[in-house]
Tab-separated table of C-alpha atoms in Angstrom:
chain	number	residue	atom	x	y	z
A	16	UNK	CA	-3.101	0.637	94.743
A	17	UNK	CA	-3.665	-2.316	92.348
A	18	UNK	CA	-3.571	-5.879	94.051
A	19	UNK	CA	-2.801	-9.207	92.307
A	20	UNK	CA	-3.687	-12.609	93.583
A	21	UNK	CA	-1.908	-15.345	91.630
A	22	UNK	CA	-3.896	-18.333	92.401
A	23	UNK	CA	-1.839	-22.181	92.476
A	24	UNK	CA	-3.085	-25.287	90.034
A	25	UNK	CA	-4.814	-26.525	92.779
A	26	UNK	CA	-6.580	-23.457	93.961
A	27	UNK	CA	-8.336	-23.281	90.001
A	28	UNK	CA	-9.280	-27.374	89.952
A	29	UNK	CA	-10.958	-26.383	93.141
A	30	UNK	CA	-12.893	-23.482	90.869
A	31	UNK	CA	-11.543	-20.716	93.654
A	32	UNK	CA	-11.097	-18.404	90.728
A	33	UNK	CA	-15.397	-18.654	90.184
A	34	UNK	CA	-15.650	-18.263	93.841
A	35	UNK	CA	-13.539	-15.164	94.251
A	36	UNK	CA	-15.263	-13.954	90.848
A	37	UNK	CA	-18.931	-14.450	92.629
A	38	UNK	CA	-17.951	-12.848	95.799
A	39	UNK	CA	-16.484	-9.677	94.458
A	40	UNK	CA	-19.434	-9.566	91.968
A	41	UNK	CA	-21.778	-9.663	94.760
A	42	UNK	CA	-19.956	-7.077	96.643
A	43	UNK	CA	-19.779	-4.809	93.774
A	44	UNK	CA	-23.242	-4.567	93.200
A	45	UNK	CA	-24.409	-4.003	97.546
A	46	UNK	CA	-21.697	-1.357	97.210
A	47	UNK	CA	-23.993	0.534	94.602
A	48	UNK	CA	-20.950	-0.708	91.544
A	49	UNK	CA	-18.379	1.817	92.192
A	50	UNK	CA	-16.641	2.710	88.624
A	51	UNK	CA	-13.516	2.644	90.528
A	52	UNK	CA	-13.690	-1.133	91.341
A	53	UNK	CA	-12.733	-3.641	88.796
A	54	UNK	CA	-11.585	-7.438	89.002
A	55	UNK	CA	-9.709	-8.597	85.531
A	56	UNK	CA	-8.167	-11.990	84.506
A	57	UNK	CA	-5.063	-12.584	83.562
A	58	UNK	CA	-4.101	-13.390	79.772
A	59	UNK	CA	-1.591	-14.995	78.644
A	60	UNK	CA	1.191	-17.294	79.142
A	61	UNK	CA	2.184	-17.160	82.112
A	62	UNK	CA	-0.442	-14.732	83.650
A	63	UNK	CA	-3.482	-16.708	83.677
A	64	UNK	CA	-3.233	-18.112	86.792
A	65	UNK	CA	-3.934	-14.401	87.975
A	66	UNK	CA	-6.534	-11.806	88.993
A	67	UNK	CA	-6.049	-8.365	89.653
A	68	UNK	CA	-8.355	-6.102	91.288
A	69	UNK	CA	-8.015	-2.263	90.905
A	70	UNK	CA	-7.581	0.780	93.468
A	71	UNK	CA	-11.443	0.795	94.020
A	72	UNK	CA	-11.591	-2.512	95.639
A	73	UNK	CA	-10.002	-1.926	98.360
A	74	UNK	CA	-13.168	0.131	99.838
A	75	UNK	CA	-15.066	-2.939	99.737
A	76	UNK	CA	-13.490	-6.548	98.825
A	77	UNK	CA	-10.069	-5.702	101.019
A	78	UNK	CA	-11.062	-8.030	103.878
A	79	UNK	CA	-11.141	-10.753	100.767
A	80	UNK	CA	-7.787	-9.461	99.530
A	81	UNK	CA	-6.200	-9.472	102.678
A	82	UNK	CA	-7.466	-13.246	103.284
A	83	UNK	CA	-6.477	-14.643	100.230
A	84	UNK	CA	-2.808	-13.187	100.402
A	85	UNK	CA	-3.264	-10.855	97.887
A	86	UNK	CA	0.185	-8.941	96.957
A	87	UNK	CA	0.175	-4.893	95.691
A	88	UNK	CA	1.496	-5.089	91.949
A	89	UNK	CA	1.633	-2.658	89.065
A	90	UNK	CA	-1.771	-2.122	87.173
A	91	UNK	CA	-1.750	-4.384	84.290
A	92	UNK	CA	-1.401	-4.257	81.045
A	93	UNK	CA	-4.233	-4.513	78.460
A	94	UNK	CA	-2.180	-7.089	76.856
A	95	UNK	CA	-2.141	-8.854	80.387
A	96	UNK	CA	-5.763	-8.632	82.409
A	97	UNK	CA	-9.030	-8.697	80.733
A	98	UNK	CA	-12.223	-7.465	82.636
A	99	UNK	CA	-14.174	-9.571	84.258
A	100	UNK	CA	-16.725	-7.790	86.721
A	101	UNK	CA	-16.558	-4.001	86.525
A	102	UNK	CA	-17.693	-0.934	83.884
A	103	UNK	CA	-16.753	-1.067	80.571
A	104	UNK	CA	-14.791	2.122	81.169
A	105	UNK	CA	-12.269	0.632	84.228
A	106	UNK	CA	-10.294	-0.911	80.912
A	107	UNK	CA	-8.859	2.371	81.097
A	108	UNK	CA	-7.488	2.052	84.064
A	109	UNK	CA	-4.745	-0.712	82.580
A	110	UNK	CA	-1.239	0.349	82.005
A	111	UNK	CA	-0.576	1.513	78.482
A	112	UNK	CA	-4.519	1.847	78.012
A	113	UNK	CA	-4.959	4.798	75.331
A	114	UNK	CA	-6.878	6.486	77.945
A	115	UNK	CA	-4.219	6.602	80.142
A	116	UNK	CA	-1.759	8.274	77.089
């Protein structure tokens, strides 16, 4: 299940965005970087204010999910979410990706 957490103006003055980016970053490397568990950015009007963390998270950044209200969604586009922390091959994992095809 993918997860989305759309953050308010307020919540990226305040740099929570960087913060949520170091934590799962740390959390993906003491769980050995699972290629399952990617965090991505959003892009775009509209969709910036956004980061979206796929299935493989949950087995190790869910308590942060949970915390900051994060809502399921449907996996992202590659026109929507770039990577941010994560193997070059969870791009694939992005709706429409031509992997997926």
């Amino acid at each position: 299940m993918w997860f989305m957490i759309e953050l308010s103006d307020e919540a990226i003055l305040c740099n929570e965005h960087v913060r949520l980016q170091e934590n799962f970053e740390r959390l993906w490397d003491l769980s050995d970087s699972p290629e399952e568990g990617a965090m991505f950015s959003g892009l775009g009007v509209g969709n910036a204010s956004k980061l979206y963390f796929s299935p493989g998270t949950e087995s190790f950044f869910r308590h942060v999910l949970d915390a900051c209200g994060a809502k399921p969604c449907d996996p992202p586009t590659a026109d929507e979410a770039g990577l941010l922390v994560g193997h070059d091959s969870a791009r694939f994992a992005l709706s429409g990706s031509k992997a997926e095809s």
